[in-house]
Coordinates of C-alpha atoms in Angstrom, one line a residue:
X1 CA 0.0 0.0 0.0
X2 CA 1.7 3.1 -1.0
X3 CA 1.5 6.3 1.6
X4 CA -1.0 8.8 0.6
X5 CA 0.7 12.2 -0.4
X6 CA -1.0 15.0 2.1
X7 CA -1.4 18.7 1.4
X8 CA 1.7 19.7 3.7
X9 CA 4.0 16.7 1.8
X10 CA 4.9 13.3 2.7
X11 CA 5.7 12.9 6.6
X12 CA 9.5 14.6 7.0
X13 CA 12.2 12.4 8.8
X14 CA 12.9 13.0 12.1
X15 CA 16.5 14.7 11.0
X16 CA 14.5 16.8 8.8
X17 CA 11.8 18.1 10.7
X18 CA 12.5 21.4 11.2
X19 CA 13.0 21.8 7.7
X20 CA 9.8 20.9 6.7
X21 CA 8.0 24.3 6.3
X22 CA 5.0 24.3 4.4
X23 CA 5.7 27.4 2.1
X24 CA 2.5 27.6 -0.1
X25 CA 2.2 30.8 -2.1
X26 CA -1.6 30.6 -1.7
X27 CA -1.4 30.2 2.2
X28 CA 1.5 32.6 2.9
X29 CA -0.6 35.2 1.3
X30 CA -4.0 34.1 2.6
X31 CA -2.3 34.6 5.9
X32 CA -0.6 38.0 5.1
X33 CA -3.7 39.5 4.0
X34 CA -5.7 38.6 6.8
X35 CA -3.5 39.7 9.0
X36 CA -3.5 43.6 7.2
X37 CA -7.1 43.7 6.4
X38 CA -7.4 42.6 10.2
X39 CA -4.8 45.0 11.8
X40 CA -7.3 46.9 13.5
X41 CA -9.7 44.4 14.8
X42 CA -7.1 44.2 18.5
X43 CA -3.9 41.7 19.1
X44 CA -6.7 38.5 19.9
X45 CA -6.8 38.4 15.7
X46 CA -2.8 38.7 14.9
X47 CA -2.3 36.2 17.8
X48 CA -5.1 33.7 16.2
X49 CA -3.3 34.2 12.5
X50 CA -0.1 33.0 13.9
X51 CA -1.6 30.4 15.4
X52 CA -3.3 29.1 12.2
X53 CA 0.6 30.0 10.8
X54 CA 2.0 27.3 13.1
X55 CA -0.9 24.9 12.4
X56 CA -0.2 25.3 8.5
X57 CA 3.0 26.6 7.8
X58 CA 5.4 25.1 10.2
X59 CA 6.6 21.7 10.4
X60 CA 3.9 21.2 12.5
X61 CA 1.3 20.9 9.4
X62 CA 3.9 18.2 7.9
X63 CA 4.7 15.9 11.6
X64 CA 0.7 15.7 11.0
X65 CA 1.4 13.9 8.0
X66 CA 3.4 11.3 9.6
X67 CA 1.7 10.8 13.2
X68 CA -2.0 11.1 14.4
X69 CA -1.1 12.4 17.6
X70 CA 1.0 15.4 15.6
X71 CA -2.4 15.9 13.3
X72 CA -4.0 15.6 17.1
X73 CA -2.4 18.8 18.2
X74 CA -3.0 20.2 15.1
X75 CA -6.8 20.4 15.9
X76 CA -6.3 21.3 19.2
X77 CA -4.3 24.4 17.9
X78 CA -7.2 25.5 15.6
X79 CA -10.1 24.3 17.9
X80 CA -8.6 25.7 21.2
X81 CA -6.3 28.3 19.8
X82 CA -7.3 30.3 17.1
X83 CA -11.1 29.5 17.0
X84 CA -12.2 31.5 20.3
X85 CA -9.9 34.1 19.4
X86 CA -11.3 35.5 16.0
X87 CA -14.8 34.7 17.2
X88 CA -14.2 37.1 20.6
X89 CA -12.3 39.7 17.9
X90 CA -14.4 39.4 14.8
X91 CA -17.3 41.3 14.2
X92 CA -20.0 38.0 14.0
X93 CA -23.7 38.5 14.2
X94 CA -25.6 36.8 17.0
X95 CA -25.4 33.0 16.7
X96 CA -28.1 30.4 18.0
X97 CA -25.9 28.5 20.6
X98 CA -27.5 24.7 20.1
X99 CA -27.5 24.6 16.5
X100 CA -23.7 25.9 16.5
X101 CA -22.6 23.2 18.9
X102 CA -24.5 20.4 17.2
X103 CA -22.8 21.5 13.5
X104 CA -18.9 21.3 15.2
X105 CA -19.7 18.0 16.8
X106 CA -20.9 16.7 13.6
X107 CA -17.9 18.5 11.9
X108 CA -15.3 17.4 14.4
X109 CA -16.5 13.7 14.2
X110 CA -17.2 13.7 10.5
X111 CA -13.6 14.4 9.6
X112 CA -12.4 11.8 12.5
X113 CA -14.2 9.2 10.6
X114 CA -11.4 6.9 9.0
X115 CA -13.0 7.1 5.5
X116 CA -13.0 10.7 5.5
X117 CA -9.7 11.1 7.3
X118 CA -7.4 9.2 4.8
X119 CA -9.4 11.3 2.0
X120 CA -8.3 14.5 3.5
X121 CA -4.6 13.4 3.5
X122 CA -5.3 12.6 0.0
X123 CA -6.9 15.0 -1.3
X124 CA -6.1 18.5 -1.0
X125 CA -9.8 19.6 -2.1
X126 CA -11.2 17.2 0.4
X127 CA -7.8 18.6 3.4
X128 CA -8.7 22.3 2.7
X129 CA -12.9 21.4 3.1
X130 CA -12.0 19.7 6.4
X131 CA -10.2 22.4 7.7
X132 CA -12.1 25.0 7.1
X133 CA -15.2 23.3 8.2
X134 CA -13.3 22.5 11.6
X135 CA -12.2 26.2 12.1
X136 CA -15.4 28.1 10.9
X137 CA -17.7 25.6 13.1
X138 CA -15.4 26.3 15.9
X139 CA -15.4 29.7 15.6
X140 CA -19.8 30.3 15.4
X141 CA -19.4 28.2 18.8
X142 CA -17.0 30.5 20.4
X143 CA -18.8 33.3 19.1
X144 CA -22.1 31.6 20.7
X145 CA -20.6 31.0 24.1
X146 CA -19.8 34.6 24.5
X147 CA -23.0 36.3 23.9
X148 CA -24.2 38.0 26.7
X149 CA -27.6 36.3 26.0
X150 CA -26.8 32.6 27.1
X151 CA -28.1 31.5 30.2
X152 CA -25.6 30.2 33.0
X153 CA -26.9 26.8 32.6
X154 CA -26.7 26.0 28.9
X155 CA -23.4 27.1 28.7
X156 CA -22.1 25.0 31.5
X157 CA -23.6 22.4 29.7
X158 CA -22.9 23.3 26.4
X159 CA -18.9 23.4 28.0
X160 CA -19.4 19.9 29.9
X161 CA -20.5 18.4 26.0
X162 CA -17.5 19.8 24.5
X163 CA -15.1 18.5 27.1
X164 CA -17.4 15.1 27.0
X165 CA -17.2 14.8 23.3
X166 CA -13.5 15.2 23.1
X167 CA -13.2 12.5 25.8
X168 CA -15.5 10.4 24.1
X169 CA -12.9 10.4 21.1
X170 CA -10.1 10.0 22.9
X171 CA -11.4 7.0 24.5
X172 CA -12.0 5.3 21.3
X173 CA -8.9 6.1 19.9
X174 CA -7.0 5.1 22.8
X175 CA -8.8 1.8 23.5
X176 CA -9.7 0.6 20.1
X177 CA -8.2 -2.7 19.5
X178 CA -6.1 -2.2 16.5
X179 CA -4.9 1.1 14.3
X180 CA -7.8 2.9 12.5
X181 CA -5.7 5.4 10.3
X182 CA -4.5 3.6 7.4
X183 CA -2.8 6.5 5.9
X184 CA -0.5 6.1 9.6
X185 CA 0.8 2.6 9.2
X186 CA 4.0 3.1 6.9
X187 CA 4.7 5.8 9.0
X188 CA 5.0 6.3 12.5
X189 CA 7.8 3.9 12.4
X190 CA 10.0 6.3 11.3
X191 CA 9.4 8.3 14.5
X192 CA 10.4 4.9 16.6
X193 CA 6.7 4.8 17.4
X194 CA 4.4 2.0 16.5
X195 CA 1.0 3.2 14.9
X196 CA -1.2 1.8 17.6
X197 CA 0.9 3.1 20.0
X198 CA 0.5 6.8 18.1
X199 CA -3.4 6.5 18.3
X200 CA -3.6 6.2 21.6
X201 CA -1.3 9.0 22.4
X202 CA -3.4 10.9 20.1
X203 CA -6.4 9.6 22.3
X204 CA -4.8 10.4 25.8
X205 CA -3.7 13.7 24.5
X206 CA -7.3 15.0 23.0
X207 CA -8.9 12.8 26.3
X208 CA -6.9 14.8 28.6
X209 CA -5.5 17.9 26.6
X210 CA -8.8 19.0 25.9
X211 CA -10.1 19.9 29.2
X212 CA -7.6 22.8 31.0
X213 CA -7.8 24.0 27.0
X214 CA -11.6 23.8 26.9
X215 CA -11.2 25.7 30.3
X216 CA -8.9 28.2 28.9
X217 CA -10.8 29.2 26.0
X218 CA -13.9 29.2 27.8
X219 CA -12.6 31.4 30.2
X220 CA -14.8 34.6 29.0
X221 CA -17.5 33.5 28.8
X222 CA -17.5 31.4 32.1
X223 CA -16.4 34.7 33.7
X224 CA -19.4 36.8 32.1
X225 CA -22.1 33.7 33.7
X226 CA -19.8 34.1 37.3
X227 CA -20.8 38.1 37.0
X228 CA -24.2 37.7 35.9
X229 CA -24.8 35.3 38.5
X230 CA -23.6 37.3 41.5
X231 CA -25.3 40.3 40.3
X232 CA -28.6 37.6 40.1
X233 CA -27.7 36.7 44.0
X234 CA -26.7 40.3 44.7
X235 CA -30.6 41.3 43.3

C-alpha cells in the first residue's frame, strides 16, 4: 500500500523536521492579508493568524502527516487556539448557541471518521474542506458562548458536552483494538513509534489535553455567567 501524499508533503524524517516548512504561495498570502485587512480588529486576531501560521506553515502541518497524535495537536491548535480568538475579535452577528454546537460535533466527528480522514490526507480539495469546516464551526461556537444572551446553565452544559465529546474520542482512539488510520501505518515507524501506540497517544492527548484548553478558552464566557450570577444573587 503506497503512503497517501498529504497537502503539507509526505511525513519529513525525524532529521528533517524542522526543515519541513510548508511554504504555499496561496497560504502565505491568505495569511498576510488577513492579518493587514485585520490589523485593527485588536492583538486576539494577529495572535489567532499565527496560530493558524504554526498549524499550516510550520513543520507542524507536515509531523501531522506522519503521526495522528501530531495531526491531534493540530486540531487542538485551531479548535482551542485560534477559533475563540477570532470569534471574541471578529465582528459575528448573534449565533443560536444549540445549532452551532450540534454543526462542530458533527464537523469534528465527520472528519475523525477513517474514511474521510485518509481522503483529507489525499486529497487537497477534500484537506482544505476539512479544515475549514473545523475552524469556521469552531469559531460560530466561540462566538455563541460569548453572547451576553446565554443562560448560566446551557453554557455550562454546552462546556461539559464539549469537554465530553472530546473524551468520548479520545477513549475510542485510545482503547480501540487495533490502528484505525490507514494513511498512519507506513509511518510512525520512522518516529520509533508503532502506529497503535501513536493513536492512543493521540487519544490520551485530546482525552486529557482538551479539558484545561476547553477551560482556557472558555474562560470569557465562564467569567461573564460568574458576574451575571452574582449580580442575580446580589438582586
Amino acid at each position: 500500500m503506497k503512503p497517501a501524499i498529504p497537502y503539507c508533503g509526505p511525513a519529513p524524517p525525524p532529521e528533517g523536521i524542522w526543515a519541513a516548512w510548508n511554504l504555499d504561495p496561496m497560504v502565505l498570502v491568505a495569511l498576510a492579508l488577513s492579518g493587514w485587512a485585520l490589523r485593527r480588529q485588536g492583538a486576539g486576531v494577529q495572535l489567532a493568524l499565527g496560530l493558524l501560521a504554526l498549524a499550516y506553515v510550520s513543520p507542524l502541518c507536515a509531523l501531522s502527516a506522519g503521526l495522528l497524535s501530531a495531526r491531534t495537536v493540530h486540531h487542538l491548535v485551531i479548535v482551542f487556539g485560534a477559533a475563540p480568538l477570532l470569534a471574541g475579535a471578529l465582528n459575528i452577528g448573534r449565533v443560536p448557541l444549540v445549532p452551532a454546537l450540534l454543526c462542530h460535533l458533527g464537523v469534528f466527528w465527520l472528519w475523525h471518521l477513517p474514511a474521510a480522514y485518509e481522503l483529507a490526507l489525499s486529497n487537497d480539495a477534500a484537506y482544505w474542506a476539512g479544515q475549514i469546516a473545523l475552524l469556521a464551526s469552531a469559531v460560530l461556537l466561540w462566538r455563541a458562548l460569548g453572547q451576553d444572551d446565554q443562560s448560566p446553565t446551557t453554557v455550562f452544559f454546552v462546556i461539559a458536552a464539549m469537554v465530553m465529546q472530546m473524551g468520548m474520542l479520545g477513549a475510542v482512539l485510545t482503547f480501540a483494538p487495533g490502528a484505525l488510520y490507514a494513511p498512519h501505518y507506513l509511518t510512525t515507524a520512522r518516529y520509533g513509534i508503532g502506529v497503535l501506540a501513536d493513536q492512543q497517544m493521540a487519544g490520551l492527548l485530546m482525552w486529557v489535553g482538551s479539558l484545561p484548553l476547553t477551560v482556557a478558552a472558555a474562560w470569557p464566557p465562564l467569567a461573564r455567567v460568574a458576574r451575571q450570577a452574582r449580580i442575580e444573587l446580589a438582586g
